[in-house]
Amino acid sequence: MTQHLADALPTSTGTQPGWWREAVIYQVYPRSFADSNGDGMGDLEGIRSRLPYLKELGVDAVWLSPFYASPQADAGYDVADYRAIDPMFGTLHDADAVIREAHGLGLRIIVDLVPNHCSDQHEWFKQALREGPGTPLRERFHFRPGRGADGSEPPNDWESIFGGPAWTRVADGEWYLHLFAPEQPDFNWEHPAVQDEFRSVLRFWLDLGVDGFRIDVAHGLVKAPGLPDLGRGEQLKLLGNQVLPFFDQDGVHEIYRSWRRVLDEYAGDRIGVAEAWTPSAQRTAMYLRPDELHQAFNFHYLNTGWDAEALRATIDESLDAMRPVGAPTTWVLSNHDVVRHRTRFGSLDRARAAALLMLALPGSAYVYQGEELGLPEVTDLPDEVRQDPSFFKANGQDGLRDGCRVPLPWSGDEAPYGFGAGGSWLPQPAEWAGLSVAAQTGDPASTLELYRAALRLRRERPELGAGEGVEWLSGPEVPEGVLAFRRGDFVCTANTTGADVRMAVSGGRVLLSSTDVVEPGVLPADSTVWWQV
C-alpha cells in the first residue's frame, strides 16, 4: 500500500493511543473561509494559503465541509460525484495540495462524507429516473407507489427536515424519499451496491491521504422495515428526542462496523466522526463501540445553556456515556448549522468563558471557523442574498443558517476584509473590521489571542484534553452558579452568573482568564479562569 504523509504523523498527542482522543479540530466551511481567485466564493487554494494561520492558532486537525461536485442545492450536501471536486472550489490537484501541505505543517485533514443522500444530479439517480419503475437502479433509492386510488398521496406520512412531505412524485407516478430537500434523494442502504460504493469512496479518499471522515446524518442511513407511518405531525420536534423510523435505527451499526474495517486497513490512525442526533448520550455512545466509529459530535453539550447546574449535568452524562465504550467525549459550541454561540449566549464575555470551559474538559474539542474571532451571528441578512434551502420552505428548519456562514474577515477596514478580491457571497457587517484576524493579532485582550493562549496551554499541559473525567469541587467555598473542577494540579472555575462572586482557589495562580481578574479571590461575572494549584 502506498505510504502517505498521514502515516508519518504522530499517532498520539498524550497518554492514550489515538491522536483524536484529545485533538482540537477546526471546522472550515470552504465557501466562507478564504477566496483565492476573486469570485466571491472560498475555495481549496484559499484554504491551503491559510493553513499556516491554523497551525499558529494551535489546532491539531482541520475538518473540511463538502467540496465535492454538486449543484449546490444545499451548499454542497447534495453530492453529484463523491470523487470529483466542484469547479467552484478547485480541482482534485488542489485537494491533494491541501492534504499534503496540512501534513507538512503537522495538521490532519478530515473530510465530510454525505452517505444518507446524494444529489438528484448523481448519475445513479438520473439513470434510475430514465429506467423507470421496477428497474434495478431504482432499488438503490427508496422509490414507492403512492397511496390512494390514483397514487396521488405520498407513500407515508414522513416529513422533510426542510419542511413539507419527505416524498416527491416523478413523471411516471412513483414517489422517492428525501429526508431533506427534493434535490437530495435518500440512498437505500439495504442495497449491496450502495454499501460497496461507499466503501470504495472511503478508500479513494484514504488513498489520497485524508485522516478521517465526518459522517453527515450518520444516524439516518437505515430506515425501519416497511417505512411505517409515524402517526403524527410536527415531526421536527421529535428529532433528537426519540428513535424515529427514519433516524437512529439499529441497522446503522453494521454499516459502521464495515467502515471501521476499511479505516483499520490504513496506517496513521484514520478515524470516523459521527454526526448523530440521538435521544441520549447513551444512544450516541453506541456509534462508538470499539469496532465502530471513533468520535461523535456532542450535540447535548452544544444545546446546553450558560447555566452551571445544567452544564455540570451534561458534562457528567457525556463522560459517563462514553466511558463504557472507551471513546473520548467531544465538546462543541458552534458549527455551520446553528446560531453562533456568542449570539446564543447573549454576550462576547459568555462566549469567551464558554470557550475556556470547553477547552478545559477531557476529550476532543471542535472549533467552528470564526469563533476564535468572537464573531456574532449575522441576523440582518436581506432575504435576496440568503441561500439556505430551508429558508424557502414552510415549517422546516428556521431557515437562518446563512447567518453563521458569512465569510471570515482577515484584514482591512472595509468588506470583504481580505477574504478575496471579488467581494463575498454573503455580505459582511461593517463592525467586523475590528474583529478581523489582523485587527486582533497581537492584542492580548482579543478573543483570537485568548484562543491562541488557551490552545498553547492545552498542548503544554498533559492533564488538559487527555483523560476520562473531572474532579468536581463543591461545598460552601464554591458559590451557586459557579462550575469548578480539578484535573491534576489544574483547576477550572466558570462563573455563569451575571455578577462577580467571591471564590478563593487556595494557592492558585491564574494561568488564563476569559476576562481580567481585577481583585484577588473574586471571579468576574460570566467568566472562566484557569488556575495552577
Coordinates of C-alpha atoms in Angstrom, one line a residue:
M1 CA 0.0 0.0 0.0
T2 CA 1.3 3.5 -0.8
Q3 CA 2.7 5.4 2.1
H4 CA 1.3 8.8 2.7
L5 CA 2.3 11.7 4.8
A6 CA -0.6 10.9 7.2
D7 CA 1.3 7.7 8.1
A8 CA 4.2 9.7 9.4
L9 CA 2.2 11.9 11.7
P10 CA 2.3 11.1 15.4
T11 CA -0.3 8.6 16.4
S12 CA -1.0 10.2 19.8
T13 CA -0.5 13.5 21.5
G14 CA -0.9 12.3 25.0
T15 CA -1.1 9.3 27.3
Q16 CA -3.6 7.1 25.3
P17 CA -3.2 5.8 21.8
G18 CA -5.2 7.7 19.2
W19 CA -4.5 11.4 18.3
W20 CA -8.2 12.1 18.1
R21 CA -8.8 11.4 21.8
E22 CA -7.7 14.9 22.8
A23 CA -7.4 16.7 19.5
V24 CA -8.7 20.2 18.8
I25 CA -10.4 20.1 15.4
Y26 CA -11.1 23.2 13.4
Q27 CA -14.1 23.2 11.1
V28 CA -13.6 25.0 7.8
Y29 CA -16.7 25.9 5.8
P30 CA -14.9 26.1 2.4
R31 CA -17.1 28.7 0.7
S32 CA -16.7 31.1 3.6
F33 CA -13.0 30.6 4.6
A34 CA -10.8 32.2 2.0
D35 CA -11.2 33.1 -1.7
S36 CA -8.1 32.7 -3.9
N37 CA -9.5 33.7 -7.3
G38 CA -11.7 36.7 -6.6
D39 CA -15.0 35.1 -7.5
G40 CA -16.5 35.9 -4.0
M41 CA -16.5 32.2 -3.1
G42 CA -14.0 30.5 -0.8
D43 CA -12.0 27.6 -2.4
L44 CA -9.4 25.0 -1.7
E45 CA -6.5 27.1 -2.8
G46 CA -7.7 29.8 -0.3
I47 CA -7.8 27.1 2.4
R48 CA -4.3 26.0 1.5
S49 CA -2.9 29.5 1.7
R50 CA -4.4 30.0 5.2
L51 CA -3.2 26.7 6.7
P52 CA -0.2 28.4 8.5
Y53 CA -2.8 30.5 10.4
L54 CA -4.5 27.4 11.6
K55 CA -1.1 25.9 12.6
E56 CA -0.3 29.1 14.6
L57 CA -3.7 29.1 16.2
G58 CA -2.8 25.7 17.7
V59 CA -5.3 23.2 16.4
D60 CA -4.5 19.6 15.6
A61 CA -6.7 18.9 12.7
V62 CA -8.9 20.6 10.1
W63 CA -12.4 19.3 9.1
L64 CA -13.5 20.4 5.7
S65 CA -17.2 20.7 4.9
P66 CA -18.1 19.4 1.4
F67 CA -16.2 20.5 -1.6
Y68 CA -17.4 17.7 -4.0
A69 CA -19.1 18.2 -7.4
S70 CA -22.6 19.4 -6.6
P71 CA -25.4 21.6 -8.0
Q72 CA -25.3 23.3 -4.6
A73 CA -29.0 22.9 -3.8
D74 CA -27.9 22.5 -0.1
A75 CA -24.4 24.2 0.0
G76 CA -22.7 21.0 -1.2
Y77 CA -24.5 18.5 0.9
D78 CA -26.2 17.4 -2.3
V79 CA -23.3 15.4 -3.9
A80 CA -23.3 14.6 -7.6
D81 CA -19.9 12.9 -7.6
Y82 CA -18.1 11.8 -4.5
R83 CA -14.7 11.5 -6.2
A84 CA -14.7 14.9 -8.0
I85 CA -14.2 18.5 -6.8
D86 CA -16.7 21.1 -7.7
P87 CA -15.1 23.6 -10.0
M88 CA -16.2 26.5 -7.7
F89 CA -13.7 25.0 -5.1
G90 CA -10.9 23.9 -7.5
T91 CA -9.6 20.6 -8.7
L92 CA -8.5 17.2 -7.3
H93 CA -5.0 18.5 -7.5
D94 CA -6.0 21.4 -5.2
A95 CA -7.4 18.9 -2.7
D96 CA -4.3 16.9 -2.8
A97 CA -2.2 20.1 -2.2
V98 CA -4.3 21.0 0.9
I99 CA -3.8 17.5 2.3
R100 CA -0.1 17.4 1.7
E101 CA 0.6 20.9 2.9
A102 CA -1.5 20.3 6.0
H103 CA 0.5 17.2 6.8
G104 CA 3.7 19.2 6.2
L105 CA 2.5 21.5 9.0
G106 CA 1.6 18.7 11.3
L107 CA -2.1 19.2 10.8
R108 CA -4.5 16.4 10.0
I109 CA -7.4 16.6 7.5
I110 CA -10.9 15.3 8.0
V111 CA -13.3 15.5 5.1
D112 CA -17.1 15.5 5.1
L113 CA -18.9 12.4 3.7
V114 CA -22.6 12.5 2.9
P115 CA -23.9 8.9 2.7
N116 CA -27.6 9.3 3.6
H117 CA -28.4 11.0 0.3
C118 CA -26.9 12.3 -2.9
S119 CA -27.9 14.9 -5.4
D120 CA -30.7 14.3 -7.9
Q121 CA -28.0 15.0 -10.5
H122 CA -26.0 12.0 -9.3
E123 CA -25.6 9.6 -12.3
W124 CA -27.3 6.7 -10.4
F125 CA -30.4 8.8 -9.7
K126 CA -30.6 10.2 -13.2
Q127 CA -30.3 6.7 -14.6
A128 CA -33.0 5.4 -12.2
L129 CA -35.4 8.1 -13.4
R130 CA -34.7 7.1 -17.0
E131 CA -35.1 3.4 -16.5
G132 CA -38.5 3.7 -14.8
P133 CA -40.5 1.7 -12.2
G134 CA -39.3 -1.8 -11.2
T135 CA -35.8 -1.5 -12.6
P136 CA -32.7 -2.4 -10.7
L137 CA -31.3 1.2 -10.4
R138 CA -34.5 2.3 -8.6
E139 CA -33.7 -0.2 -5.8
R140 CA -30.7 1.9 -4.8
F141 CA -33.1 4.6 -3.7
H142 CA -36.5 4.5 -2.0
F143 CA -39.0 4.6 -4.8
R144 CA -42.6 3.7 -3.9
P145 CA -46.0 3.9 -5.5
G146 CA -48.3 6.5 -3.9
R147 CA -51.3 5.9 -1.7
G148 CA -54.9 6.5 -2.7
A149 CA -56.9 5.3 -5.7
D150 CA -54.8 7.2 -8.1
G151 CA -51.5 7.1 -6.2
S152 CA -51.5 10.8 -5.6
E153 CA -50.7 10.7 -1.9
P154 CA -47.2 10.2 -0.5
P155 CA -46.3 6.6 0.4
N156 CA -46.2 7.5 4.1
D157 CA -46.5 10.5 6.5
W158 CA -42.8 11.3 6.9
E159 CA -41.9 15.0 6.8
S160 CA -38.7 16.5 5.4
I161 CA -36.3 18.2 7.7
F162 CA -36.6 21.2 5.4
G163 CA -40.4 21.2 5.6
G164 CA -43.2 19.6 3.7
P165 CA -43.5 15.9 2.8
A166 CA -40.4 13.7 2.6
W167 CA -41.5 12.4 -0.8
T168 CA -41.6 13.8 -4.3
R169 CA -43.5 12.3 -7.2
V170 CA -41.8 11.8 -10.6
A171 CA -43.4 11.8 -14.0
D172 CA -44.1 8.1 -14.2
G173 CA -46.2 8.3 -11.0
E174 CA -43.8 6.8 -8.4
W175 CA -42.5 8.7 -5.4
Y176 CA -39.0 8.9 -4.0
L177 CA -37.9 9.5 -0.4
H178 CA -35.8 12.6 0.6
L179 CA -35.5 13.4 4.3
F180 CA -34.0 16.7 3.3
A181 CA -34.5 18.7 0.1
P182 CA -36.2 17.2 -3.0
E183 CA -32.9 17.6 -4.7
Q184 CA -31.4 15.1 -2.1
P185 CA -32.8 11.6 -2.7
D186 CA -32.1 9.1 0.1
F187 CA -30.0 6.0 -0.7
N188 CA -31.4 2.6 0.1
W189 CA -28.7 1.2 2.4
E190 CA -30.2 -2.3 2.3
H191 CA -28.9 -2.5 -1.3
P192 CA -25.4 -4.1 -1.5
A193 CA -24.3 -1.8 -4.4
V194 CA -24.8 1.3 -2.1
Q195 CA -22.7 -0.3 0.6
D196 CA -20.0 -1.3 -1.9
E197 CA -19.9 2.1 -3.5
F198 CA -19.3 3.9 -0.2
R199 CA -16.5 1.5 0.9
S200 CA -14.9 2.4 -2.4
V201 CA -15.4 6.1 -1.8
L202 CA -13.7 5.7 1.6
R203 CA -10.7 4.1 0.0
F204 CA -10.5 6.7 -2.7
W205 CA -10.0 9.5 -0.1
L206 CA -7.9 7.4 2.3
D207 CA -5.6 6.6 -0.6
L208 CA -5.3 10.4 -1.2
G209 CA -4.2 10.7 2.4
V210 CA -7.1 12.1 4.4
D211 CA -7.0 11.3 8.1
G212 CA -10.7 10.7 8.6
F213 CA -14.3 11.4 7.7
R214 CA -17.0 13.5 9.4
I215 CA -20.2 11.5 8.5
D216 CA -23.2 13.6 7.7
V217 CA -26.5 12.4 9.1
A218 CA -24.8 9.3 10.4
H219 CA -28.0 8.3 12.2
G220 CA -30.2 8.4 9.1
L221 CA -28.9 5.7 6.7
V222 CA -31.2 2.8 7.8
K223 CA -35.0 3.2 7.7
A224 CA -37.4 1.0 9.6
P225 CA -38.7 -2.0 7.6
G226 CA -41.7 -1.2 5.6
L227 CA -41.3 2.5 6.0
P228 CA -44.1 2.8 8.6
D229 CA -46.1 5.9 9.3
L230 CA -45.0 7.9 12.2
G231 CA -48.6 8.8 13.0
R232 CA -48.2 12.4 13.9
G233 CA -47.3 15.8 12.5
E234 CA -44.7 18.3 13.6
Q235 CA -42.1 15.6 13.4
L236 CA -39.2 18.1 13.7
K237 CA -40.0 18.5 17.4
L238 CA -39.2 14.8 17.8
L239 CA -35.7 15.0 16.3
G240 CA -33.1 14.0 18.9
N241 CA -35.8 13.2 21.4
Q242 CA -36.7 9.6 20.4
V243 CA -35.8 6.9 18.0
L244 CA -37.7 7.5 14.8
P245 CA -38.5 5.1 11.9
F246 CA -36.0 7.1 9.7
F247 CA -33.4 8.0 12.3
D248 CA -31.1 6.1 14.7
Q249 CA -32.2 2.7 13.6
D250 CA -30.1 -0.1 15.0
G251 CA -29.2 -1.3 11.5
V252 CA -26.8 1.6 11.0
H253 CA -24.2 0.0 13.3
E254 CA -23.4 -2.9 11.0
I255 CA -22.6 -0.3 8.3
Y256 CA -20.1 1.4 10.6
R257 CA -18.6 -1.9 11.6
S258 CA -17.8 -2.5 7.9
W259 CA -16.4 1.1 7.6
R260 CA -14.2 0.6 10.6
R261 CA -12.6 -2.4 8.9
V262 CA -11.8 -0.2 5.9
L263 CA -10.3 2.5 8.2
D264 CA -8.2 0.0 10.0
E265 CA -6.7 -1.2 6.7
Y266 CA -4.7 2.1 6.7
A267 CA -1.8 3.2 8.9
G268 CA -1.9 6.5 10.7
D269 CA -5.0 6.3 12.9
R270 CA -7.7 7.2 10.3
I271 CA -11.0 8.0 12.0
G272 CA -14.8 8.2 11.6
V273 CA -16.7 11.0 13.3
A274 CA -20.5 10.7 13.5
E275 CA -23.0 13.5 13.2
A276 CA -25.5 11.5 15.1
W277 CA -28.6 13.2 16.6
T278 CA -29.9 10.7 19.1
P279 CA -32.3 10.8 22.1
S280 CA -29.5 10.4 24.6
A281 CA -25.7 10.3 25.2
Q282 CA -26.1 6.6 25.7
R283 CA -27.6 6.1 22.3
T284 CA -24.8 8.2 20.8
A285 CA -22.2 6.0 22.5
M286 CA -23.5 3.0 20.6
Y287 CA -21.9 4.5 17.4
L288 CA -18.5 4.5 19.2
R289 CA -18.2 0.9 20.3
P290 CA -14.6 -0.4 19.8
D291 CA -15.5 -1.9 16.4
E292 CA -17.4 1.1 15.0
L293 CA -16.6 4.8 14.8
H294 CA -14.1 6.9 16.9
Q295 CA -16.0 10.1 17.8
A296 CA -19.4 11.6 17.7
F297 CA -20.5 15.2 18.0
N298 CA -21.8 16.0 21.4
F299 CA -25.0 17.9 20.5
H300 CA -26.3 17.5 24.0
Y301 CA -23.5 19.8 25.1
L302 CA -24.0 22.2 22.2
N303 CA -27.6 22.6 23.2
T304 CA -26.9 23.3 26.9
G305 CA -27.3 26.9 28.0
W306 CA -25.0 29.0 30.0
D307 CA -26.0 27.6 33.4
A308 CA -23.7 25.9 35.9
E309 CA -26.1 23.2 37.0
A310 CA -27.2 22.3 33.5
L311 CA -23.6 22.3 32.3
R312 CA -22.4 20.0 35.1
A313 CA -25.2 17.6 34.4
T314 CA -24.5 17.5 30.7
I315 CA -20.7 17.1 31.3
D316 CA -21.3 14.2 33.7
E317 CA -23.8 12.5 31.4
S318 CA -21.4 12.9 28.4
L319 CA -18.4 11.5 30.2
D320 CA -20.4 8.7 31.8
A321 CA -21.9 7.6 28.5
M322 CA -18.5 7.4 26.6
R323 CA -16.6 5.6 29.4
P324 CA -18.1 2.2 28.9
V325 CA -17.2 2.1 25.1
G326 CA -13.8 3.6 25.6
A327 CA -14.4 6.6 23.4
P328 CA -13.4 10.2 24.0
T329 CA -16.1 12.7 24.7
T330 CA -16.3 15.6 22.3
W331 CA -17.2 19.2 23.0
V332 CA -18.6 21.7 20.5
L333 CA -20.2 25.1 20.8
S334 CA -20.9 26.1 17.2
N335 CA -21.0 24.8 13.7
H336 CA -22.3 25.6 10.2
D337 CA -25.9 24.6 11.2
V338 CA -26.5 26.5 14.4
V339 CA -26.6 30.1 15.6
R340 CA -23.1 31.2 16.7
H341 CA -22.7 30.7 20.4
R342 CA -21.7 34.3 21.0
T343 CA -25.2 35.3 19.9
R344 CA -26.9 32.2 21.6
F345 CA -25.4 33.0 24.9
G346 CA -26.1 36.7 24.7
S347 CA -22.6 38.3 25.0
L348 CA -19.0 38.0 24.0
D349 CA -18.0 37.6 27.7
R350 CA -20.1 34.5 27.9
A351 CA -18.7 33.2 24.6
R352 CA -15.1 33.6 25.8
A353 CA -15.9 32.0 29.1
A354 CA -17.6 29.1 27.4
A355 CA -14.6 28.5 25.1
L356 CA -12.2 28.2 28.1
L357 CA -14.6 25.9 29.9
M358 CA -14.9 23.7 26.8
L359 CA -11.1 23.6 26.2
A360 CA -10.5 22.5 29.8
L361 CA -12.6 19.4 29.6
P362 CA -11.2 15.9 28.9
G363 CA -11.6 14.7 25.3
S364 CA -11.7 16.3 21.9
A365 CA -12.9 19.9 21.1
Y366 CA -14.3 21.3 17.9
V367 CA -13.8 25.0 16.9
Y368 CA -16.0 26.4 14.2
Q369 CA -14.3 28.9 11.9
G370 CA -14.6 32.4 13.2
E371 CA -15.5 31.6 16.8
E372 CA -11.9 32.2 17.7
L373 CA -12.5 35.8 16.4
G374 CA -15.6 36.1 18.6
L375 CA -17.8 36.5 15.6
P376 CA -21.5 37.0 16.3
E377 CA -24.4 35.6 14.2
V378 CA -25.3 37.9 11.3
T379 CA -29.0 38.3 11.9
D380 CA -29.9 41.0 9.4
L381 CA -29.1 39.4 6.0
P382 CA -31.5 40.6 3.3
D383 CA -33.8 37.9 2.0
E384 CA -32.5 38.2 -1.5
V385 CA -29.0 37.0 -0.5
R386 CA -30.0 34.0 1.5
Q387 CA -29.2 30.5 0.2
D388 CA -30.2 28.2 3.0
P389 CA -32.8 25.9 1.3
S390 CA -34.9 25.7 4.5
F391 CA -35.4 29.4 4.3
F392 CA -37.6 28.9 1.3
K393 CA -39.7 26.1 2.9
A394 CA -42.6 26.5 5.3
N395 CA -42.5 24.6 8.6
G396 CA -38.9 23.4 8.1
Q397 CA -35.8 24.4 10.0
D398 CA -35.6 28.1 11.0
G399 CA -34.0 28.8 7.6
L400 CA -31.5 31.1 9.1
R401 CA -28.3 29.1 8.8
D402 CA -26.8 31.6 6.4
G403 CA -26.1 33.9 9.4
C404 CA -23.3 31.6 10.7
R405 CA -21.9 31.1 7.3
V406 CA -20.9 34.7 6.4
P407 CA -17.3 34.7 5.1
L408 CA -14.4 35.4 7.6
P409 CA -12.8 38.8 8.0
W410 CA -9.0 38.5 7.6
S411 CA -7.8 42.1 7.4
G412 CA -8.5 45.7 6.3
D413 CA -11.0 48.4 7.2
E414 CA -13.8 47.5 4.8
A415 CA -15.5 44.5 3.3
P416 CA -14.6 41.9 2.1
Y417 CA -11.8 42.3 4.8
G418 CA -9.2 40.3 2.9
F419 CA -11.5 37.3 2.2
G420 CA -10.8 37.8 -1.5
A421 CA -10.5 40.4 -4.2
G422 CA -14.0 40.0 -5.5
G423 CA -16.3 40.6 -2.6
S424 CA -18.0 37.8 -0.6
W425 CA -21.0 35.6 -1.4
L426 CA -22.8 36.8 1.7
P427 CA -22.3 40.4 2.9
Q428 CA -20.1 41.0 5.9
P429 CA -21.1 43.6 8.6
A430 CA -19.3 46.9 8.9
E431 CA -18.4 46.2 12.5
W432 CA -16.4 43.1 11.5
A433 CA -13.4 45.4 10.7
G434 CA -12.5 45.3 14.3
L435 CA -12.9 41.5 14.5
S436 CA -10.5 40.6 11.7
V437 CA -7.5 38.4 12.2
A438 CA -5.2 41.3 11.5
A439 CA -7.0 43.6 14.0
Q440 CA -6.9 41.0 16.8
T441 CA -3.4 39.6 16.3
G442 CA -1.1 40.9 19.0
D443 CA -3.9 42.4 21.1
P444 CA -3.7 40.5 24.4
A445 CA -7.3 41.4 25.2
S446 CA -8.6 40.0 21.9
T447 CA -10.6 36.8 21.5
L448 CA -8.1 35.5 18.9
E449 CA -5.2 35.8 21.3
L450 CA -7.3 34.2 24.1
Y451 CA -7.8 31.1 21.9
R452 CA -4.2 31.0 20.9
A453 CA -3.1 31.2 24.6
A454 CA -5.7 28.5 25.6
L455 CA -4.6 26.1 22.8
R456 CA -1.0 26.7 23.7
L457 CA -1.6 25.8 27.3
R458 CA -3.7 22.9 26.4
R459 CA -0.9 21.5 24.3
E460 CA 1.7 22.2 27.0
R461 CA -0.2 20.6 29.9
P462 CA -0.8 16.9 29.6
E463 CA -3.7 16.9 32.0
L464 CA -5.8 19.0 29.6
G465 CA -7.6 17.1 26.9
A466 CA -6.4 13.7 28.0
G467 CA -8.3 11.6 30.5
E468 CA -11.9 10.5 31.1
G469 CA -13.1 12.5 34.0
V470 CA -13.0 15.6 36.2
E471 CA -12.9 16.0 40.0
W472 CA -15.7 18.4 40.8
L473 CA -15.1 20.9 43.6
S474 CA -18.1 21.6 45.7
G475 CA -19.2 22.8 49.2
P476 CA -19.6 26.2 50.7
E477 CA -16.4 27.5 49.1
V478 CA -18.0 27.1 45.6
P479 CA -20.8 29.8 45.2
E480 CA -24.0 29.0 43.5
G481 CA -23.8 29.5 39.7
V482 CA -20.1 28.5 39.7
L483 CA -18.7 25.4 38.0
A484 CA -15.4 24.3 39.4
F485 CA -13.3 21.2 38.8
R486 CA -9.8 19.9 39.2
R487 CA -7.6 18.0 36.8
G488 CA -4.3 17.2 38.5
D489 CA -2.8 20.5 39.6
F490 CA -5.1 22.4 37.2
V491 CA -8.4 24.0 38.3
C492 CA -11.1 25.5 36.1
T493 CA -13.7 27.8 37.6
A494 CA -16.6 29.1 35.5
N495 CA -18.9 31.8 36.9
T496 CA -22.1 31.6 34.9
T497 CA -23.8 34.3 36.8
G498 CA -24.1 37.9 35.8
A499 CA -22.4 39.2 39.0
D500 CA -18.9 39.0 40.4
V501 CA -18.6 36.3 43.1
R502 CA -16.0 35.7 45.8
M503 CA -14.2 32.4 45.5
A504 CA -10.6 31.8 46.6
V505 CA -8.7 29.0 44.9
S506 CA -6.2 28.1 47.7
G507 CA -2.7 28.6 46.5
G508 CA -3.9 29.2 43.0
R509 CA -2.0 31.1 40.3
V510 CA -4.0 32.4 37.4
L511 CA -2.9 30.7 34.1
L512 CA -5.5 32.3 31.9
S513 CA -8.8 34.1 32.3
S514 CA -11.5 34.9 29.8
T515 CA -11.7 38.4 31.4
D516 CA -9.5 40.4 33.7
V517 CA -9.3 39.2 37.3
V518 CA -9.1 42.6 38.9
E519 CA -9.5 41.6 42.6
P520 CA -7.8 38.5 44.0
G521 CA -10.4 36.0 45.2
V522 CA -13.1 37.4 43.0
L523 CA -14.4 35.7 39.9
P524 CA -15.8 38.3 37.4
A525 CA -19.3 37.9 36.1
D526 CA -19.6 35.5 33.1
S527 CA -16.0 34.4 33.2
T528 CA -13.8 31.3 33.2
V529 CA -10.4 31.2 34.9
W530 CA -7.7 28.5 34.6
W531 CA -5.6 28.1 37.7
Q532 CA -2.3 26.3 38.6
V533 CA -2.6 25.0 42.2

